[in-house]
Amino acid sequence: MGAVWTRFFPIMKMIESLKGDHGIGDIRAIHSAFSFRVPGTIKNHRLLNTHLAGGGLLDTGIYNFHFANACLGKISVKTVGLASIGTDEHHIEVDEQACYIAMYDQGELVSMSSGVRTNMQDTARIYGTKGYIEIPVFWKPTEMTVVIDGKEERQELRVLQRIGGIEDEGYQYEIAHVNDCLRKGLRESPVVTWEESLSVIKQCDELRGRWGLKYPFE
């Protein structure tokens, strides 16, 4: 499950509790973006290097997929998208920026953006049949605005600085979960399963295939 720390922030459980009739209703759509601009002068930066699997999709894009899967409680059935490759002034042959849409089995749609050459607002919105949730910097979520039937409420859950002897800006939640799995003798996380991890990377591979983005070592 790599370093997908987003899944383990306490606010994710709050989002889960806001689904259904007592909250925002049934989730019908999600929008998220995670993109920043790496300076073009950093030629050997790993995110701009095809020999190091550079580009936005495999770095920031996976957070979009994992966030959507966590909110909907399932994996998507189809993904389509477009990417800008070699189009900026430095002609870097990675996905500089990309937009893609995933569809889920009940018609839920998730529109996502990622990139390494474009600064975007890293905000996610979860749209339900009765309202929506807005989360700034969704990939390390600590606050959200909830709107239900037109009524707005702001909530915040600051990161606990120390958990089980581990101090960090948020990774400690996932580290504590991994430690708990190891103590219980589990080989698979019940939060991020093997099936889901494989599903996310398969979607990324399919998108890259359509974009013609192939790394030299493949």
Short mmCIF file of C-alpha atoms in Angstrom, two decimals:
data_model
loop_
_atom_site.label_atom_id
_atom_site.label_comp_id
_atom_site.label_asym_id
_atom_site.label_seq_id
_atom_site.Cartn_x
_atom_site.Cartn_y
_atom_site.Cartn_z
CA MET A 1 0.00 0.00 0.00
CA GLY A 2 3.08 2.20 -0.23
CA ALA A 3 2.91 5.58 1.48
CA VAL A 4 -0.76 6.30 0.89
CA TRP A 5 -1.07 7.98 4.27
CA THR A 6 -4.29 9.72 3.25
CA ARG A 7 -6.31 6.60 3.97
CA PHE A 8 -5.37 6.61 7.66
CA PHE A 9 -6.09 10.17 8.73
CA PRO A 10 -8.92 10.24 11.32
CA ILE A 11 -10.95 12.62 9.17
CA MET A 12 -11.47 9.80 6.65
CA LYS A 13 -13.62 8.02 9.25
CA MET A 14 -15.61 11.21 9.69
CA ILE A 15 -16.25 11.31 5.95
CA GLU A 16 -17.48 7.72 6.10
CA SER A 17 -19.88 8.65 8.90
CA LEU A 18 -21.36 11.44 6.76
CA LYS A 19 -22.54 9.13 4.00
CA GLY A 20 -26.20 8.16 3.73
CA ASP A 21 -29.47 9.73 4.89
CA HIS A 22 -27.96 11.13 8.09
CA GLY A 23 -25.34 13.04 6.09
CA ILE A 24 -24.80 14.13 2.48
CA GLY A 25 -26.85 11.25 1.08
CA ASP A 26 -25.61 8.87 -1.58
CA ILE A 27 -22.32 9.93 -3.17
CA ARG A 28 -22.81 10.59 -6.87
CA ALA A 29 -19.65 12.44 -7.87
CA ILE A 30 -16.21 13.37 -6.57
CA HIS A 31 -13.68 15.88 -7.86
CA SER A 32 -10.07 16.02 -6.71
CA ALA A 33 -6.79 17.54 -7.85
CA PHE A 34 -3.22 17.06 -6.66
CA SER A 35 -0.64 18.88 -8.76
CA PHE A 36 2.36 21.15 -8.24
CA ARG A 37 5.05 22.72 -10.40
CA VAL A 38 8.56 21.27 -10.32
CA PRO A 39 11.01 23.86 -11.69
CA GLY A 40 12.05 23.03 -15.23
CA THR A 41 15.68 23.78 -14.33
CA ILE A 42 15.82 20.62 -12.20
CA LYS A 43 16.56 18.30 -15.10
CA ASN A 44 17.51 15.32 -12.95
CA HIS A 45 14.55 15.58 -10.59
CA ARG A 46 12.98 12.13 -10.23
CA LEU A 47 9.53 13.48 -11.16
CA LEU A 48 10.82 14.69 -14.54
CA ASN A 49 12.96 11.67 -15.34
CA THR A 50 11.54 8.85 -17.48
CA HIS A 51 14.25 6.47 -16.18
CA LEU A 52 12.80 6.98 -12.68
CA ALA A 53 9.13 6.55 -13.68
CA GLY A 54 8.57 10.31 -13.55
CA GLY A 55 5.37 12.21 -14.17
CA GLY A 56 2.32 13.14 -12.14
CA LEU A 57 0.17 10.03 -12.44
CA LEU A 58 2.36 7.65 -10.44
CA ASP A 59 3.26 10.29 -7.86
CA THR A 60 0.24 12.50 -7.16
CA GLY A 61 -2.37 10.68 -9.23
CA ILE A 62 -2.53 7.60 -7.05
CA TYR A 63 -3.79 9.74 -4.17
CA ASN A 64 -6.81 10.67 -6.28
CA PHE A 65 -7.67 7.02 -6.89
CA HIS A 66 -7.18 5.95 -3.29
CA PHE A 67 -9.21 8.88 -1.97
CA ALA A 68 -12.11 8.09 -4.29
CA ASN A 69 -12.02 4.38 -3.45
CA ALA A 70 -12.01 5.17 0.27
CA CYS A 71 -14.98 7.52 -0.04
CA LEU A 72 -17.04 5.15 -2.18
CA GLY A 73 -15.92 1.95 -0.46
CA LYS A 74 -15.14 0.15 -3.72
CA ILE A 75 -12.97 0.20 -6.82
CA SER A 76 -13.91 1.68 -10.18
CA VAL A 77 -14.91 -0.24 -13.29
CA LYS A 78 -13.62 2.08 -16.04
CA THR A 79 -11.18 4.96 -16.43
CA VAL A 80 -10.53 7.36 -19.32
CA GLY A 81 -8.30 10.41 -19.52
CA LEU A 82 -5.89 12.72 -21.32
CA ALA A 83 -2.35 13.87 -20.50
CA SER A 84 0.02 16.62 -21.64
CA ILE A 85 3.38 15.04 -22.49
CA GLY A 86 6.35 17.00 -23.83
CA THR A 87 4.18 20.06 -24.41
CA ASP A 88 5.78 22.70 -22.18
CA GLU A 89 8.88 24.78 -22.93
CA HIS A 90 11.26 22.07 -21.69
CA HIS A 91 9.63 19.19 -23.63
CA ILE A 92 9.82 16.80 -20.71
CA GLU A 93 8.63 13.37 -21.83
CA VAL A 94 6.47 12.57 -18.80
CA ASP A 95 2.85 13.35 -17.99
CA GLU A 96 3.29 17.00 -17.05
CA GLN A 97 -0.40 17.26 -16.25
CA ALA A 98 -3.38 14.99 -16.74
CA CYS A 99 -7.13 14.79 -16.25
CA TYR A 100 -9.05 11.55 -16.02
CA ILE A 101 -12.46 10.24 -15.04
CA ALA A 102 -13.29 6.99 -13.26
CA MET A 103 -16.74 5.41 -13.31
CA TYR A 104 -18.02 3.12 -10.56
CA ASP A 105 -20.63 0.36 -10.70
CA GLN A 106 -23.59 2.55 -9.73
CA GLY A 107 -22.72 5.30 -12.20
CA GLU A 108 -20.72 7.38 -9.74
CA LEU A 109 -18.19 9.57 -11.54
CA VAL A 110 -14.87 10.80 -10.18
CA SER A 111 -13.00 13.53 -12.07
CA MET A 112 -9.33 13.83 -11.15
CA SER A 113 -6.29 15.93 -12.05
CA SER A 114 -2.62 15.37 -11.33
CA GLY A 115 0.65 16.87 -12.48
CA VAL A 116 4.22 17.93 -11.82
CA ARG A 117 4.40 21.09 -13.96
CA THR A 118 1.18 22.88 -13.00
CA ASN A 119 0.21 24.36 -9.65
CA MET A 120 -3.37 23.42 -8.77
CA GLN A 121 -5.53 23.81 -5.70
CA ASP A 122 -5.36 20.44 -3.96
CA THR A 123 -9.01 20.41 -2.97
CA ALA A 124 -11.50 17.57 -3.12
CA ARG A 125 -15.28 17.79 -3.22
CA ILE A 126 -17.60 14.89 -2.52
CA TYR A 127 -21.07 15.45 -3.93
CA GLY A 128 -24.01 13.58 -2.45
CA THR A 129 -27.75 13.62 -3.06
CA LYS A 130 -28.31 15.87 0.00
CA GLY A 131 -25.15 17.97 0.12
CA TYR A 132 -21.40 17.93 -0.29
CA ILE A 133 -18.09 17.83 1.57
CA GLU A 134 -15.14 20.04 0.65
CA ILE A 135 -11.66 19.10 1.83
CA PRO A 136 -8.66 21.39 1.29
CA VAL A 137 -5.34 19.57 0.74
CA PHE A 138 -7.25 16.29 0.60
CA TRP A 139 -4.13 14.11 0.46
CA LYS A 140 -3.31 15.06 4.08
CA PRO A 141 -6.82 15.90 5.30
CA THR A 142 -7.27 17.68 8.61
CA GLU A 143 -10.29 19.90 7.96
CA MET A 144 -13.46 19.95 5.93
CA THR A 145 -16.57 21.93 5.20
CA VAL A 146 -19.84 19.99 5.21
CA VAL A 147 -22.96 21.37 3.53
CA ILE A 148 -26.20 19.42 4.08
CA ASP A 149 -29.54 20.78 2.88
CA GLY A 150 -27.92 24.19 2.46
CA LYS A 151 -26.55 24.32 6.03
CA GLU A 152 -22.77 24.71 6.33
CA GLU A 153 -20.56 23.36 9.10
CA ARG A 154 -16.76 23.42 9.37
CA GLN A 155 -14.86 20.66 11.15
CA GLU A 156 -11.18 20.21 11.96
CA LEU A 157 -9.09 17.31 13.27
CA ARG A 158 -5.52 18.38 13.78
CA VAL A 159 -2.81 15.76 13.45
CA LEU A 160 -1.84 14.19 16.76
CA GLN A 161 1.88 14.83 16.99
CA ARG A 162 2.71 11.55 18.70
CA ILE A 163 1.04 8.16 18.22
CA GLY A 164 2.52 4.97 19.64
CA GLY A 165 5.88 6.67 20.09
CA ILE A 166 5.90 7.88 16.48
CA GLU A 167 5.99 11.60 15.76
CA ASP A 168 5.37 13.02 12.29
CA GLU A 169 3.03 15.28 10.31
CA GLY A 170 0.63 12.45 9.49
CA TYR A 171 2.54 9.33 8.47
CA GLN A 172 2.31 8.06 12.03
CA TYR A 173 -1.32 7.03 11.45
CA GLU A 174 -0.33 4.61 8.69
CA ILE A 175 2.79 3.47 10.52
CA ALA A 176 0.71 2.66 13.59
CA HIS A 177 -1.70 0.66 11.40
CA VAL A 178 1.15 -1.31 9.82
CA ASN A 179 2.61 -2.06 13.25
CA ASP A 180 -0.80 -3.27 14.41
CA CYS A 181 -1.09 -5.56 11.35
CA LEU A 182 2.36 -7.00 12.02
CA ARG A 183 1.57 -7.68 15.66
CA LYS A 184 -1.60 -9.51 14.61
CA GLY A 185 0.30 -11.56 12.04
CA LEU A 186 -1.62 -10.06 9.11
CA ARG A 187 -0.01 -10.13 5.68
CA GLU A 188 -2.63 -7.86 4.13
CA SER A 189 -4.07 -4.58 5.37
CA PRO A 190 -7.85 -4.63 5.80
CA VAL A 191 -7.85 -0.90 4.94
CA VAL A 192 -5.85 -1.06 1.70
CA THR A 193 -6.17 -4.57 0.29
CA TRP A 194 -3.98 -6.24 -2.31
CA GLU A 195 -6.91 -6.15 -4.72
CA GLU A 196 -7.25 -2.40 -4.37
CA SER A 197 -3.51 -1.73 -4.71
CA LEU A 198 -3.43 -3.81 -7.89
CA SER A 199 -6.54 -2.06 -9.18
CA VAL A 200 -4.99 1.39 -8.78
CA ILE A 201 -1.75 0.50 -10.54
CA LYS A 202 -3.69 -1.30 -13.29
CA GLN A 203 -5.70 1.87 -13.92
CA CYS A 204 -2.48 3.87 -14.09
CA ASP A 205 -0.94 1.38 -16.53
CA GLU A 206 -4.03 1.49 -18.73
CA LEU A 207 -4.00 5.29 -18.78
CA ARG A 208 -0.29 5.40 -19.61
CA GLY A 209 -0.87 2.88 -22.37
CA ARG A 210 -3.48 5.11 -23.96
CA TRP A 211 -1.20 8.13 -23.59
CA GLY A 212 1.75 6.32 -25.16
CA LEU A 213 3.83 6.91 -22.03
CA LYS A 214 6.29 4.05 -21.70
CA TYR A 215 9.35 4.14 -19.52
CA PRO A 216 12.76 3.03 -20.95
CA PHE A 217 13.00 0.04 -18.59
CA GLU A 218 9.60 -1.42 -19.53
#
